[in-house]
Structure formats: C-alpha cells, structure tokens
Tab-separated table of C-alpha atoms and ligand atoms in Angstrom:
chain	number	residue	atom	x	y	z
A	8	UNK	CA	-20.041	34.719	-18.234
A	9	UNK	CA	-18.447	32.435	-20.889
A	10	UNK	CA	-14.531	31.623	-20.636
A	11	UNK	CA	-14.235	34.452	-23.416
A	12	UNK	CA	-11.007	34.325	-25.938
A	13	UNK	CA	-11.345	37.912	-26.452
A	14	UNK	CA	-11.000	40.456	-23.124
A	15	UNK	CA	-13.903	42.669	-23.037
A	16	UNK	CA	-12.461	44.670	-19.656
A	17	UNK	CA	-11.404	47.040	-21.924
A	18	UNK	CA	-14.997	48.238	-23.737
A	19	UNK	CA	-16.523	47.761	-20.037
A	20	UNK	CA	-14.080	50.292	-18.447
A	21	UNK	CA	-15.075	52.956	-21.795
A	22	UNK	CA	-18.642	52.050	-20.716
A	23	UNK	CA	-17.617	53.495	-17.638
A	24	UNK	CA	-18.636	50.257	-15.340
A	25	UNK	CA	-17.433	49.440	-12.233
A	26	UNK	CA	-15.694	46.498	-13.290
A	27	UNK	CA	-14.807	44.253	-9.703
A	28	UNK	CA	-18.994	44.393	-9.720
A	29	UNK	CA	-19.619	43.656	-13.179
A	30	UNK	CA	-17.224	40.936	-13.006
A	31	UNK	CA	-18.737	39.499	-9.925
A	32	UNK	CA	-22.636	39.621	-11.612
A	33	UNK	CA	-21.555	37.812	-14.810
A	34	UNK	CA	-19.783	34.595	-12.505
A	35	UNK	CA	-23.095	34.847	-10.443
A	36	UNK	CA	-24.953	34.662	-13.416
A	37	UNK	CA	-22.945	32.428	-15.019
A	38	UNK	CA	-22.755	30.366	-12.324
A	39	UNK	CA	-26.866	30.386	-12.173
A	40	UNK	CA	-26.944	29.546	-15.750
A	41	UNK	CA	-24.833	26.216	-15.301
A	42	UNK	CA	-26.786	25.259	-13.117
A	43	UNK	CA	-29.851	25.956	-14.094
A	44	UNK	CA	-29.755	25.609	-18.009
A	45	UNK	CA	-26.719	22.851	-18.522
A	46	UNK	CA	-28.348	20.543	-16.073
A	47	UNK	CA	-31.391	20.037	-18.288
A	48	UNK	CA	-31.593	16.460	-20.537
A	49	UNK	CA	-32.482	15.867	-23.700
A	50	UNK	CA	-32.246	19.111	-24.724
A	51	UNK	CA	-33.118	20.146	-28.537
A	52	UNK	CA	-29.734	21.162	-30.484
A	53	UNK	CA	-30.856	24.521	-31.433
A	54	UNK	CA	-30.707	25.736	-27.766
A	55	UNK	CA	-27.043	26.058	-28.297
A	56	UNK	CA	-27.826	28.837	-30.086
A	57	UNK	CA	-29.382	30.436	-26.817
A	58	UNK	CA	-26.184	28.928	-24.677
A	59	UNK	CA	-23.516	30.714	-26.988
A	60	UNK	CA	-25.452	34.246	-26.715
A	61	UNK	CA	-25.992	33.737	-23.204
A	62	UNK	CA	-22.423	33.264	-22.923
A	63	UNK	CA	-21.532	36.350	-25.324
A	64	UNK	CA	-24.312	38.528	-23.382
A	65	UNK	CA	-22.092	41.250	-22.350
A	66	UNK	CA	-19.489	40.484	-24.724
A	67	UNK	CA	-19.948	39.373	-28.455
A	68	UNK	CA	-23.327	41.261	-28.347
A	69	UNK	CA	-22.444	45.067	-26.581
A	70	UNK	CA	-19.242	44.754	-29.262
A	71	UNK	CA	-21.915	44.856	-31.733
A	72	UNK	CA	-23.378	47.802	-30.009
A	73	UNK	CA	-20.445	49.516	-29.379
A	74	UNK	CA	-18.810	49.229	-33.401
A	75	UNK	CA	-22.660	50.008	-34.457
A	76	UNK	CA	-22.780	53.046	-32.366
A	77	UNK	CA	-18.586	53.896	-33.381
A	78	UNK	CA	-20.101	53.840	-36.864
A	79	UNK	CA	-22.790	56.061	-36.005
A	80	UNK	CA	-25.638	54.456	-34.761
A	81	UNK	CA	-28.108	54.755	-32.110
A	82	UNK	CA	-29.391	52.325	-29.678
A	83	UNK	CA	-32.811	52.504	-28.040
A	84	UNK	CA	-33.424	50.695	-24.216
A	85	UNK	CA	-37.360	50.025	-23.598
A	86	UNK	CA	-38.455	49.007	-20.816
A	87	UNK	CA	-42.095	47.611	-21.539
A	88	UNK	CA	-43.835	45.452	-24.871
A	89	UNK	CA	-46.111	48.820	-25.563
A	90	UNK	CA	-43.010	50.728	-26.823
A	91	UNK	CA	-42.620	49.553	-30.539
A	92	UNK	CA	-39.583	48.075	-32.097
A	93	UNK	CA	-40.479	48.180	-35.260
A	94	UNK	CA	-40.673	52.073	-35.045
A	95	UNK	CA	-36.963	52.147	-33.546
A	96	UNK	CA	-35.776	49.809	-35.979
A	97	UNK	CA	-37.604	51.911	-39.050
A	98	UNK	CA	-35.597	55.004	-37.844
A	99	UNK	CA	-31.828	53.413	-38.404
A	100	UNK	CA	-31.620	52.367	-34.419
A	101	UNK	CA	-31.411	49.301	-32.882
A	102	UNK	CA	-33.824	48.371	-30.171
A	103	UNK	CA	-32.748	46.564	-26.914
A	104	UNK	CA	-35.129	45.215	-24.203
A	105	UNK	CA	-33.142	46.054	-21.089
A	106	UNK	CA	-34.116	43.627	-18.308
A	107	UNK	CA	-34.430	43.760	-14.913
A	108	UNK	CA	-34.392	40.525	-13.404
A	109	UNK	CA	-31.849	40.484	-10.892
A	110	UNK	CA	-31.197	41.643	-7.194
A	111	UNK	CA	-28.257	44.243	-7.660
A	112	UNK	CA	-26.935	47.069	-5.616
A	113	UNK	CA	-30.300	47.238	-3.325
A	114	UNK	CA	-28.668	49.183	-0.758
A	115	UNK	CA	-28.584	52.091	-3.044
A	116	UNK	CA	-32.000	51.849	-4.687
A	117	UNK	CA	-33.782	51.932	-1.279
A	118	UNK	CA	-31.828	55.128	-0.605
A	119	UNK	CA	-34.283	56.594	-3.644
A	120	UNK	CA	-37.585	54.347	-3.823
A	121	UNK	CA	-39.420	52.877	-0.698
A	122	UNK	CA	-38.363	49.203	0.043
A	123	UNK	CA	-41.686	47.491	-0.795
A	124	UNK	CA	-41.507	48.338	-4.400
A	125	UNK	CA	-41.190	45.431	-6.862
A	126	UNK	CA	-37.992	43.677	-7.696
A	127	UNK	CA	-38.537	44.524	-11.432
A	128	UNK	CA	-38.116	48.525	-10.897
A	129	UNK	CA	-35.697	47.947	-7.798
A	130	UNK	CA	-33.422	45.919	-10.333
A	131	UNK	CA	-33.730	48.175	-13.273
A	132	UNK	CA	-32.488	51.488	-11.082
A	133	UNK	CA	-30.341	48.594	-9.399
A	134	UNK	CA	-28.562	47.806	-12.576
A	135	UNK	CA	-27.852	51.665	-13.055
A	136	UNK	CA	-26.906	52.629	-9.486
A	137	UNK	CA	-24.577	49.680	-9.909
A	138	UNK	CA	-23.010	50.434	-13.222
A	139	UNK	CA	-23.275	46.354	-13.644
A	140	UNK	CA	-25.215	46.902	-17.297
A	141	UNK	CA	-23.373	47.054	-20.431
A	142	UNK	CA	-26.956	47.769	-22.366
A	143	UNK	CA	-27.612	50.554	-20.235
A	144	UNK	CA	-24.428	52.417	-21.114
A	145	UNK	CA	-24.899	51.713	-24.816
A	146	UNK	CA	-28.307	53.204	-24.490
A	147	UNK	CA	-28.622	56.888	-26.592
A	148	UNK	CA	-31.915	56.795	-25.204
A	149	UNK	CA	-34.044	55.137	-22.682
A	150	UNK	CA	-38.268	54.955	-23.646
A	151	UNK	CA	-40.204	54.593	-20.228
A	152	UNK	CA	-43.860	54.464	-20.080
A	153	UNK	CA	-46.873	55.494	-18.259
A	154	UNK	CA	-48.181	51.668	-16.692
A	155	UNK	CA	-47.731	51.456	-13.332
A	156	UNK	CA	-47.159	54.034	-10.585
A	157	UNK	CA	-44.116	52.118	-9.624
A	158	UNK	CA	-42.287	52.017	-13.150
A	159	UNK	CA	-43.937	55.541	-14.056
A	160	UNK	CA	-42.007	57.476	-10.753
A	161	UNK	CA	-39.072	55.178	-10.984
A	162	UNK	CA	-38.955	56.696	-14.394
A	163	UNK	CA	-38.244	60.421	-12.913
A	164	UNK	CA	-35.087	59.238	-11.170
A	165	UNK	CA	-33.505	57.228	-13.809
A	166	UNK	CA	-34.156	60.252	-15.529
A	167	UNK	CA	-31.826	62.137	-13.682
A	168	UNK	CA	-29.308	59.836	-14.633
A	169	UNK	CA	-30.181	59.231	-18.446
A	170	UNK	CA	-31.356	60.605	-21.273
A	171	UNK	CA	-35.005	59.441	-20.979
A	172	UNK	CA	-38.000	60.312	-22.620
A	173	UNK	CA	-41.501	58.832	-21.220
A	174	UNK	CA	-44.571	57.469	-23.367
A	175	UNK	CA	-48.271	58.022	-21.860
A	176	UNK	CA	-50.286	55.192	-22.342
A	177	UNK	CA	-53.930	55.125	-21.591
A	178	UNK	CA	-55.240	52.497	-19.204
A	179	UNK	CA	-58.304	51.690	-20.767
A	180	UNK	CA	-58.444	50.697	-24.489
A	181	UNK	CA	-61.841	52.723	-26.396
A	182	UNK	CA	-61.281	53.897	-29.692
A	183	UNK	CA	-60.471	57.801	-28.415
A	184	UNK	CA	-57.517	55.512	-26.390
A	185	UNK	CA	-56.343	53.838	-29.403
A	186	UNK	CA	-56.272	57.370	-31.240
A	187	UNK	CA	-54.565	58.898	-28.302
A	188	UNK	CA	-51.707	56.247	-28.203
A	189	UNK	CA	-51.729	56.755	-32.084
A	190	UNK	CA	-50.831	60.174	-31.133
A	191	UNK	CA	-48.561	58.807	-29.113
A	192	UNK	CA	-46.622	56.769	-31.862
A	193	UNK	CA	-46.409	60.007	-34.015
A	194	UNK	CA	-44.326	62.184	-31.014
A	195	UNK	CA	-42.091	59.083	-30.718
A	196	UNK	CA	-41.319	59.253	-34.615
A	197	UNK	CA	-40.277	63.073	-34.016
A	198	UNK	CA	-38.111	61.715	-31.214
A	199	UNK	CA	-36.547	59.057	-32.918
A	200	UNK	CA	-35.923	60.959	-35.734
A	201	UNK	CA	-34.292	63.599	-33.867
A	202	UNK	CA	-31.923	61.153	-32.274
A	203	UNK	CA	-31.121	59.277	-35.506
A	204	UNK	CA	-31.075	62.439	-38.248
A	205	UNK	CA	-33.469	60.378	-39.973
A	206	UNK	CA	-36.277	60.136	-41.612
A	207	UNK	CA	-39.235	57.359	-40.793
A	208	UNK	CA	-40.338	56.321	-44.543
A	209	UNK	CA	-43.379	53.998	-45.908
A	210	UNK	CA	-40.357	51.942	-47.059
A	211	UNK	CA	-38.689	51.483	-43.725
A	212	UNK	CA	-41.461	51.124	-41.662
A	213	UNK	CA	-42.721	48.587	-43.736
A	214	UNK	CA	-39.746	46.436	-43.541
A	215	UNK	CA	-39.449	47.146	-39.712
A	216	UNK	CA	-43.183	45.632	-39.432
A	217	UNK	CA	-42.285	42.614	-41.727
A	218	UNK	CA	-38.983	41.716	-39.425
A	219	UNK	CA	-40.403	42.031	-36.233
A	220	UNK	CA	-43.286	40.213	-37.511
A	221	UNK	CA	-40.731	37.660	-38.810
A	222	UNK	CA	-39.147	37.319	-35.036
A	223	UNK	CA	-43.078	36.760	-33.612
A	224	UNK	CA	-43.883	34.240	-36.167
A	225	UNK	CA	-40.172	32.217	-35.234
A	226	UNK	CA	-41.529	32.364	-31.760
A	227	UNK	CA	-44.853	31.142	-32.457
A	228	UNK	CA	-43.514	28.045	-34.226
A	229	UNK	CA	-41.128	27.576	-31.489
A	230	UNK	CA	-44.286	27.692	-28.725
A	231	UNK	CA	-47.219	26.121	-30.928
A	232	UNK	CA	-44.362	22.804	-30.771
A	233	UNK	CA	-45.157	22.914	-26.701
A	234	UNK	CA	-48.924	21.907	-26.970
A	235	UNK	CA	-47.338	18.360	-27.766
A	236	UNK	CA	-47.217	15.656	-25.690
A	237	UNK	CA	-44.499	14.844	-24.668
A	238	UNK	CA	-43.663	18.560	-25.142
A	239	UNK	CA	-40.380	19.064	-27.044
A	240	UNK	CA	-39.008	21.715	-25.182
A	241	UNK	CA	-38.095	22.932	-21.553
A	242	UNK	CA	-39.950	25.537	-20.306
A	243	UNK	CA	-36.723	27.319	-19.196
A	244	UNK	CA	-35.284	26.745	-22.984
A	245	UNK	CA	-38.441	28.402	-24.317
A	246	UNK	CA	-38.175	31.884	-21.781
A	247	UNK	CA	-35.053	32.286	-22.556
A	248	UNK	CA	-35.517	32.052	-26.018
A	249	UNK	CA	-38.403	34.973	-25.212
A	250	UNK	CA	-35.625	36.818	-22.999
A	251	UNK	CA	-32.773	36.510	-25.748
A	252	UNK	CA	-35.204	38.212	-28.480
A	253	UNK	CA	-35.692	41.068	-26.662
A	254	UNK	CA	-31.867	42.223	-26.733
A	255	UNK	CA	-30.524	39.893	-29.813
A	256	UNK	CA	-30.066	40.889	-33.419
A	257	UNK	CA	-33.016	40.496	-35.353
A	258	UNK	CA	-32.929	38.566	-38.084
A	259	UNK	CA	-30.122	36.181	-36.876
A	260	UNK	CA	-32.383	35.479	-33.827
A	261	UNK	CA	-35.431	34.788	-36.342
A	262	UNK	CA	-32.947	32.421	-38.775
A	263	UNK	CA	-32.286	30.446	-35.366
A	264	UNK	CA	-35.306	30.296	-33.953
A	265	UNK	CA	-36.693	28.822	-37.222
A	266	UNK	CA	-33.774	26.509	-37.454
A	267	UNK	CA	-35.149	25.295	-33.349
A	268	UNK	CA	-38.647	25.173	-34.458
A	269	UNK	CA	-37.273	22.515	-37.474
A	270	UNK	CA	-36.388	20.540	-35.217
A	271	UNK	CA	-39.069	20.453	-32.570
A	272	UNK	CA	-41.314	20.042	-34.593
A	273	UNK	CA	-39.134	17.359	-36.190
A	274	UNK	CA	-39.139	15.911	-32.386
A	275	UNK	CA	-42.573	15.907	-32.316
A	276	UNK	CA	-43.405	13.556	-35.114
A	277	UNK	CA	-40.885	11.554	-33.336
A	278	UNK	CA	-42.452	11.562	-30.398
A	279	UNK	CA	-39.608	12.792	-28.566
A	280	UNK	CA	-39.954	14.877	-25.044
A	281	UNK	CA	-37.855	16.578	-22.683
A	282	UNK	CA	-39.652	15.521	-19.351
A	283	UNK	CA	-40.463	12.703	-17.872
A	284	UNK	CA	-43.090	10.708	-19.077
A	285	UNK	CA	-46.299	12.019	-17.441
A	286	UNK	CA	-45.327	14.240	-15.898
A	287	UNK	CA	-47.162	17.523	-15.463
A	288	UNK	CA	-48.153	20.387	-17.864
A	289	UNK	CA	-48.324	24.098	-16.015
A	290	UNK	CA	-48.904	27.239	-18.043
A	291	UNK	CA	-47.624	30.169	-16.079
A	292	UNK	CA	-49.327	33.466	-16.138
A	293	UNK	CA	-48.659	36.820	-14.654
A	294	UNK	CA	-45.765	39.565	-14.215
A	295	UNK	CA	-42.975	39.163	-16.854
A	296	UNK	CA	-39.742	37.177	-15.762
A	297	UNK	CA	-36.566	39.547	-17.064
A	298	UNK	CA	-33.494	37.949	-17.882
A	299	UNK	CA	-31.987	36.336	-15.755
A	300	UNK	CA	-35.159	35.453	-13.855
A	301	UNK	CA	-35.639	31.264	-14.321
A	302	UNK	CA	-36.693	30.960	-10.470
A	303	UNK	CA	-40.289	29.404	-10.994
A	304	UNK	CA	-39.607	27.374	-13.927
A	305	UNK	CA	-36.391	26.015	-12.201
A	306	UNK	CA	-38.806	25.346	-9.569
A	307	UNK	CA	-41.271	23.908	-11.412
A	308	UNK	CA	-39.355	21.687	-13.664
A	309	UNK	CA	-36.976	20.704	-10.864
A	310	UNK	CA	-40.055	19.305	-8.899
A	311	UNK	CA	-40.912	17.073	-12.138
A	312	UNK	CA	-43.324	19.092	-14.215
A	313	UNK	CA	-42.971	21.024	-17.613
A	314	UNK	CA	-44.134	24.481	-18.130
A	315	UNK	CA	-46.171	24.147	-21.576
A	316	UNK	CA	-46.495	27.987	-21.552
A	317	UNK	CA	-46.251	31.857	-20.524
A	318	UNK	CA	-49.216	34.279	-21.054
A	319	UNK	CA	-47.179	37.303	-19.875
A	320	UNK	CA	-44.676	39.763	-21.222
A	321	UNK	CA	-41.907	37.183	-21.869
A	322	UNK	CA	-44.114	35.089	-23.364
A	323	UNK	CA	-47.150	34.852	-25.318
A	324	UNK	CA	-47.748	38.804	-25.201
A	325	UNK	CA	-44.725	38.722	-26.258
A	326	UNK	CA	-45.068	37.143	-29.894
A	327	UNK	CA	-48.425	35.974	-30.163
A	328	UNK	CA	-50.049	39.265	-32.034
A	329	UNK	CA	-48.634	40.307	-35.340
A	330	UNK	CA	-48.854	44.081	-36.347
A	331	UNK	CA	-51.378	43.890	-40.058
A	332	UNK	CA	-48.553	44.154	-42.837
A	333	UNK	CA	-51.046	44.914	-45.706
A	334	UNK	CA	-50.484	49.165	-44.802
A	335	UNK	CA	-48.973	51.226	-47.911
A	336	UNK	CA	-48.665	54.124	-45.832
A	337	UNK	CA	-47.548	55.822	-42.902
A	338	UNK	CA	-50.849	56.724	-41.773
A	339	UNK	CA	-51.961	53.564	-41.995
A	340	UNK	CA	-49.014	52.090	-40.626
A	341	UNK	CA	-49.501	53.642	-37.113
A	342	UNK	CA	-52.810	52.725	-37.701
A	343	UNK	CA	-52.093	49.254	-37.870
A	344	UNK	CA	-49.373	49.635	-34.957
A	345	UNK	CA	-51.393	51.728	-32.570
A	346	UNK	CA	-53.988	48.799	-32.459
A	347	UNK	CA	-51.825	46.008	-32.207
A	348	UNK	CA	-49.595	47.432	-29.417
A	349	UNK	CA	-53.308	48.536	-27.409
A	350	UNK	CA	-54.427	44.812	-28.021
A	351	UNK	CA	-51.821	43.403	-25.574
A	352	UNK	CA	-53.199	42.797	-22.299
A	353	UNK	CA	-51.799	43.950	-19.095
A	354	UNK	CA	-52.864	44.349	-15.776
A	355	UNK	CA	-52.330	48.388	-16.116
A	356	UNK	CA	-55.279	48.682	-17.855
A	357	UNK	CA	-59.359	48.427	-16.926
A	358	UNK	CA	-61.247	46.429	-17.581
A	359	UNK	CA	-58.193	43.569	-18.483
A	360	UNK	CA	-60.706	40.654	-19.438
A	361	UNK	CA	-58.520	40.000	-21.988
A	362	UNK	CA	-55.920	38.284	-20.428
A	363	UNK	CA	-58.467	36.028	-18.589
A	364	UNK	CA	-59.681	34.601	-21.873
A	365	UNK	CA	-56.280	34.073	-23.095
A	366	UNK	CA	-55.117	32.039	-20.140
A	367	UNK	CA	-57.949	29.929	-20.325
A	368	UNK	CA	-57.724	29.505	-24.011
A	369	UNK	CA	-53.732	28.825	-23.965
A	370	UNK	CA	-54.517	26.584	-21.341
A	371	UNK	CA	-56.618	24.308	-23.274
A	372	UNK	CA	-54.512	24.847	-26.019
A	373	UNK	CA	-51.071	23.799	-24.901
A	374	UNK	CA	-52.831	20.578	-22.929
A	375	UNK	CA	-52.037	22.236	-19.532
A	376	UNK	CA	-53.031	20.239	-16.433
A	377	UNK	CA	-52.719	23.563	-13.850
A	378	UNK	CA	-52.094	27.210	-14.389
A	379	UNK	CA	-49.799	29.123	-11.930
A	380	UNK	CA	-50.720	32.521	-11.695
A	381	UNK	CA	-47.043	34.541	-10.491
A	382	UNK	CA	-46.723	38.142	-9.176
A	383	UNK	CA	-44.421	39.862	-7.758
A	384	UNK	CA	-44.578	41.039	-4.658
A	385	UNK	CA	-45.595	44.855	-4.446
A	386	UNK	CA	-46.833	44.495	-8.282
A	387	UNK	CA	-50.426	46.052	-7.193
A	388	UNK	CA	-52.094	45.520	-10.389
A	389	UNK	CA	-51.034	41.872	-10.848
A	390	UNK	CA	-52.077	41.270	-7.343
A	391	UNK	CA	-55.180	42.447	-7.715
A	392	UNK	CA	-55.651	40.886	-10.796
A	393	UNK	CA	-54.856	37.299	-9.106
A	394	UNK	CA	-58.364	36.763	-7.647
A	395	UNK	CA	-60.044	37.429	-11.114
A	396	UNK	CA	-57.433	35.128	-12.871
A	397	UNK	CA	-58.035	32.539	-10.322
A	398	UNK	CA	-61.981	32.415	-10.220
A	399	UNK	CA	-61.671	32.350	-14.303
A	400	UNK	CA	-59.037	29.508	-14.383
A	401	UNK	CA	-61.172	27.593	-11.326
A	402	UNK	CA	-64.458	27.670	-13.247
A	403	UNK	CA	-62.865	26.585	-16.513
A	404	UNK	CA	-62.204	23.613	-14.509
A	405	UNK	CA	-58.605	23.601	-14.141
A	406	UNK	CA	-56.667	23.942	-10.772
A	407	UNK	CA	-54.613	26.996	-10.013
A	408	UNK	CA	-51.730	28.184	-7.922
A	409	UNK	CA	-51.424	31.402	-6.693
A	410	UNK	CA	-47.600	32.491	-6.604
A	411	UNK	CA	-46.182	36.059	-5.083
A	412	UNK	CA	-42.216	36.309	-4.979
A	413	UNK	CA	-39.597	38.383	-5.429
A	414	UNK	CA	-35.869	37.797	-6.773
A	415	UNK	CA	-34.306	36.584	-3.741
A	416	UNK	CA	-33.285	32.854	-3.336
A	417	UNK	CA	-35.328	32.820	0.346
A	418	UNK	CA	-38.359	31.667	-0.705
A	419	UNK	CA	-37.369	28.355	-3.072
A	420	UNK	CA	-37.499	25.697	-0.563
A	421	UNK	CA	-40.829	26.879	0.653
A	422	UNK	CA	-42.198	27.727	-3.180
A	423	UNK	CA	-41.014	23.963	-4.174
A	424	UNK	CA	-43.006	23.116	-1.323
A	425	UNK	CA	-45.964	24.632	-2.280
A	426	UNK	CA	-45.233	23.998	-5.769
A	427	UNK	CA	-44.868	19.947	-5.148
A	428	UNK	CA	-47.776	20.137	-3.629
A	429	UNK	CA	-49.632	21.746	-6.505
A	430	UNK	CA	-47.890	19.217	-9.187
A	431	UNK	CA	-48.989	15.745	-7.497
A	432	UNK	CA	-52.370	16.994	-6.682
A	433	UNK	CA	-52.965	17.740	-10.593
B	515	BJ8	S1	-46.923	45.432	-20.574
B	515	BJ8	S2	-46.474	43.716	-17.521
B	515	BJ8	S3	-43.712	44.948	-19.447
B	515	BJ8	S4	-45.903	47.193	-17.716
B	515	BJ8	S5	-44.170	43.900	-12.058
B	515	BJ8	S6	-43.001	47.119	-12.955
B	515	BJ8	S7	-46.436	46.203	-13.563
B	515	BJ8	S8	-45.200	46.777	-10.243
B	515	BJ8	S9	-43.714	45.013	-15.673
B	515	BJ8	FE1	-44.876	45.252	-17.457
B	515	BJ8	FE2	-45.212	46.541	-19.733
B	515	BJ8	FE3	-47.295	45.588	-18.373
B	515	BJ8	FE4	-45.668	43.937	-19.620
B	515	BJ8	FE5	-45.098	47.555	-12.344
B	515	BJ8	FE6	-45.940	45.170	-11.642
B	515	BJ8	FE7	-43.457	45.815	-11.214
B	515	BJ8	FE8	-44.356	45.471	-13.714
C-alpha cells in the first residue's frame, strides 16, 4: 500500500496470490488508510512507527516471513486471543494474528457458509477464497478454536484448504475448565513441536512469557496515557497500534511502543490533546475490530468525539492481563498460562459477568462520558450479550449506544447519524 522501492510482485506470485486482486485490496486499503489515518491532527510522532508498517504490511513484513521460513522457520496464523503466543514463540515459530476485517471475495464465501454469518468469518474464508493474504500463505499452520458456532464450522472448510488444527475451549470457566484447557495447552506443545522439530524448554517458555508480557505492558502504558484529559492519543492511533501487535515482530513492536508511550505521557504533563477541547470521551466495547476495520472510530472521531478506550479483543483483552512470570517450570508454566488465557472474557462463555465489570470499571477509569457497545451483525453471542452490557452500563449511570454493523460502507451516514446523536446528548 506504500509507494514501495523494492517490488514485492515477485514473493506474492511464489505465495501463489492472485496478484490483479491483491493489488487492487492494498490501493483500497491504502487508499482507506489516507484517508482515514493521515487526516488526523496533532498526531504523537511515534505513530509513524504504525504508518511505516502499515505501509510495509504485505511487504517489508511477509519478506521477513518468507527469509525466516527460507531459513527454516515456521509461522503460526491464530485466529482468536485464547490461542497462546507465548507457546508458539517458545517452540522456535513466529506467531501471526491473521485478521479478518475486510469485505473480500463474498461471492465465493456465500457459495460455502449461509449469507447471514458475520463479516469476521465471511472475511477470514474471504481472504483465502481470494488468495488476497500474504499471512495466510506464509502460514505452516493455522490454530482455530472452539468459540462460536460460526468460527468453529467455518473452521472445517478452511480446513480443507489448510493445514489446520482446532483447539476446544470450554465455555464456562470452573476449575475442571481451567484443567481441561490446561490439557489443552499440553496437545498444542506436541503439535508445535512436531511442526518445529523442537523442543518446548523451562528456558524458552520462560522467555516467551517475559516478551509477550513485555508487548502487554508497552500497550498498557500506551492506553493508561488515554484516561487523560485532553487524551493524548486518537482512538484510531491506539487500535491500530492493538491491530499492528498482533502480526508485528515482537520486541521491535515493544521498543516502539515504549518509545510512543515516552512521549504521551510526555504530552500529558504538557497538557497536550489530540481532540478538540471538550469534546467527548466514548469507550467502545464489544466484537473485536480486525485490521483494517477503523469504521466506528472513524465515525466516532469524525463526528467530534475521542474514543478513550476498547474492552474487546483488539483492545484491553488484548494487553490488559499479564501471564504470572514467577513459574520455574513447565508444569507450572501452563499453570500460569492456562489461567490467564481462561481469565479473558468473551461472550462465548457463561456466565460472562466479567466483561460487564470491566466496562464499567474502564469506563470510570479512562473518564469516559458514554460507552458504545458494537456487534456485528449475526455475532449471536455479542448480541445477546448487548442487553446485559447495556442495563450494567445504564445503572452505573452512564449513557450507552447500542451499535450492530457489518463491514460494508452502507451504513456510515446513518451510524454518524445515530452516533451524532449519541455524542451531543452526552
Ligand atoms: S476471544 S471475541 S477473538 S472468539 S464476531 S467470529 S464471536 S460470530 S471473534 Fe472472538 Fe476469540 Fe472471542 Fe475474542 Fe463469532 Fe461473533 Fe463473529 Fe467473533
């Protein structure tokens, strides 16, 4: 999407993509990005980090891919936050989040699922059927899970078309379901281990655990600088910071996003802001927004107000637990990860009261005026989940919107609408 130096054609066309489509996704994309991101004032410096590997995303970054894999390495596509990096990373591989945030090649995935599914599994098989996604092709191995009944029988077609292996995760989170996703953990090791040649050791695991870690606590410095007021940062600057870790090399994207939380919090004692003075503070909660998904906060911030936060998968579920680094062993290692990756809260599971505490407590944390609760459409669980968040987010006193979308462009002058509304009545 960048006016790239080097021609990548070549490496697509080994990847086997159809190129004339590829090249036509990364100038939409591009194009979105422009507009979207480069429009923005007053942004901090250290978001040029996130504009050069936005421009590098299918360049710079699959070369790295592509020479690590030439030299022998593996690379690992998840799909959801229960699958765990730092075991992927412990075993030699890398891990990439592969996202799914896009409206591609539709035609075909309604030929295999039913049209009312929800964007986010229409555009992952989308991306496939389409041959549009360099981090698919690099992928030795996708991990699916068992969370919804969407993702979970999407999961048996990709399957036909990649090597694919499937976690079960529970739905409910006792202490037999914590031992059973424990169990869990332990048949992924055997995987990865069979994919890489090698072995998971104390040693590795424990610096896996530490780095990750490292990544979360970036993010949290980057995020805990939002609660000001005037709040330093865009809320489209801070997703995509969320949606760059999930695909970007690890400890460079830590040393940046370090470097970014320097300097807003430098802004901070300044007193300096990216929005308007006043104007208002939403936290957004709900289904995750996959890169290159910035339609509400474009909306939102657009109409005038900031988004101060995300309690959802590219967000605060994101970064906000750390895995316990005092383990000196393996055993206790999975311990350690099995009940940090069971702690995160989505709508899959019952009871999910979780998640209603933490929106009301990021809320009052990050000096939100609203919340905006966001599904997608066809995302039964989040859906459902709506009326709880909303009755919890009314009687804490705040105001709420309730959002259901999809992809498309359609809906944005009647969500800016609605959203307008929302904003001046706060
Ligand atoms: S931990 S939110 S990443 S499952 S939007 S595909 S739930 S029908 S994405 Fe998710 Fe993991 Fe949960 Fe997070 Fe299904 Fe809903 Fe679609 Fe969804």
């Amino acid at each position: 999407m960048s006016d790239q130096a080097v021609d990548y054609h070549p490496m697509w066309a080994e990847l086997g993509l159809d190129l004339p489509m590829h090249d036509a996704l990364l100038e939409a994309v591009g194009g979105m990005y422009g507009a979207t991101f480069m429009t923005q004032n007053n942004r901090p410096e250290g978001t040029g980090y996130l504009d050069f590997v936005m421009g590098e995303v299918h360049g710079l970054r699959i070369k790295e891919l592509h020479d690590f894999r030439k030299a022998g390495g593996k690379v690992v596509g998840t799909y959801c936050l229960y699958v765990p990096e730092e075991l992927i990373r412990a075993a030699g591989a890398w891990s990439i989040g592969i996202c799914a945030g896009a409206e591609w090649a539709y035609d075909q995935v309604e030929q295999i699922l039913p049209r009312n599914t929800c964007a986010l599994i229409k555009s992952m098989m989308g991306f496939k059927l389409g041959k549009v996604c360099p981090y698919l092709e690099e992928a030795d191995l996708l991990i699916g899970e068992t969370t919804c009944d969407g993702k979970k029988k999407a999961y048996e077609e990709l399957g036909k078309l990649q090597n694919l292996y499937v976690m079960e995760l529970p739905q409910m989170k006792r202490a037999k379901d914590v031992a059973f996703w424990r169990s869990e953990l332990v048949d992924l090791i055997a995987k990865l281990e069979e994919l890489t040649g090698n072995t998971i050791t104390a040693e590795s695991l424990k610096a896996s655990i530490r780095e990750v870690n490292d990544k979360r606590r970036a993010l949290q410095r980057v995020n805990a600088a939002r609660a000001a007021v005037p709040t330093p940062i865009s809320g489209l600057d801070s997703l995509l910071a969320v949606q760059v870790a999930f695909y970007d090399d690890v400890p460079r994207f830590t040393k940046m996003m370090n470097t970014l939380a320097d300097e807003l919090e430098k802004r901070v004692a300044d007193g300096i802001g990216v929005a308007p003075k006043g104007a208002k503070r939403v936290l957004i909660t709900g289904t995750p927004m996959a890169l290159p998904n910035w339609k509400l906060h474009q909306i939102v911030e657009t109409a005038g107000g900031v988004v101060v936060g995300e309690e959802m998968c590219t967000g605060s579920r994101y970064f906000e637990k750390l895995v316990d680094e005092g383990g000196a062993t393996i055993e206790d290692m999975l311990d350690d990860l099995a009940a940090k990756y069971l702690d995160i809260n989505c709508a899959c599971f019952t009871p999910n009261d979780g998640r209603l505490d933490d929106v009301v407590r990021m809320a009052r944390e990050l000096n939100a005026d609203g919340v905006i609760d966001y599904s997608l459409q066809f995302c039964g669980t989040y859906q459902i989940e709506s009326t709880a968040v909303q009755k919890t987010v009314r009687d804490a006193g705040l105001p709420v919107l309730s959002i259901d979308t999809d992809y498309s462009a359609e809906d944005v002058g009647q969500l800016s609408t609605r959203v307008e509304a929302f904003l001046e009545m706060l």
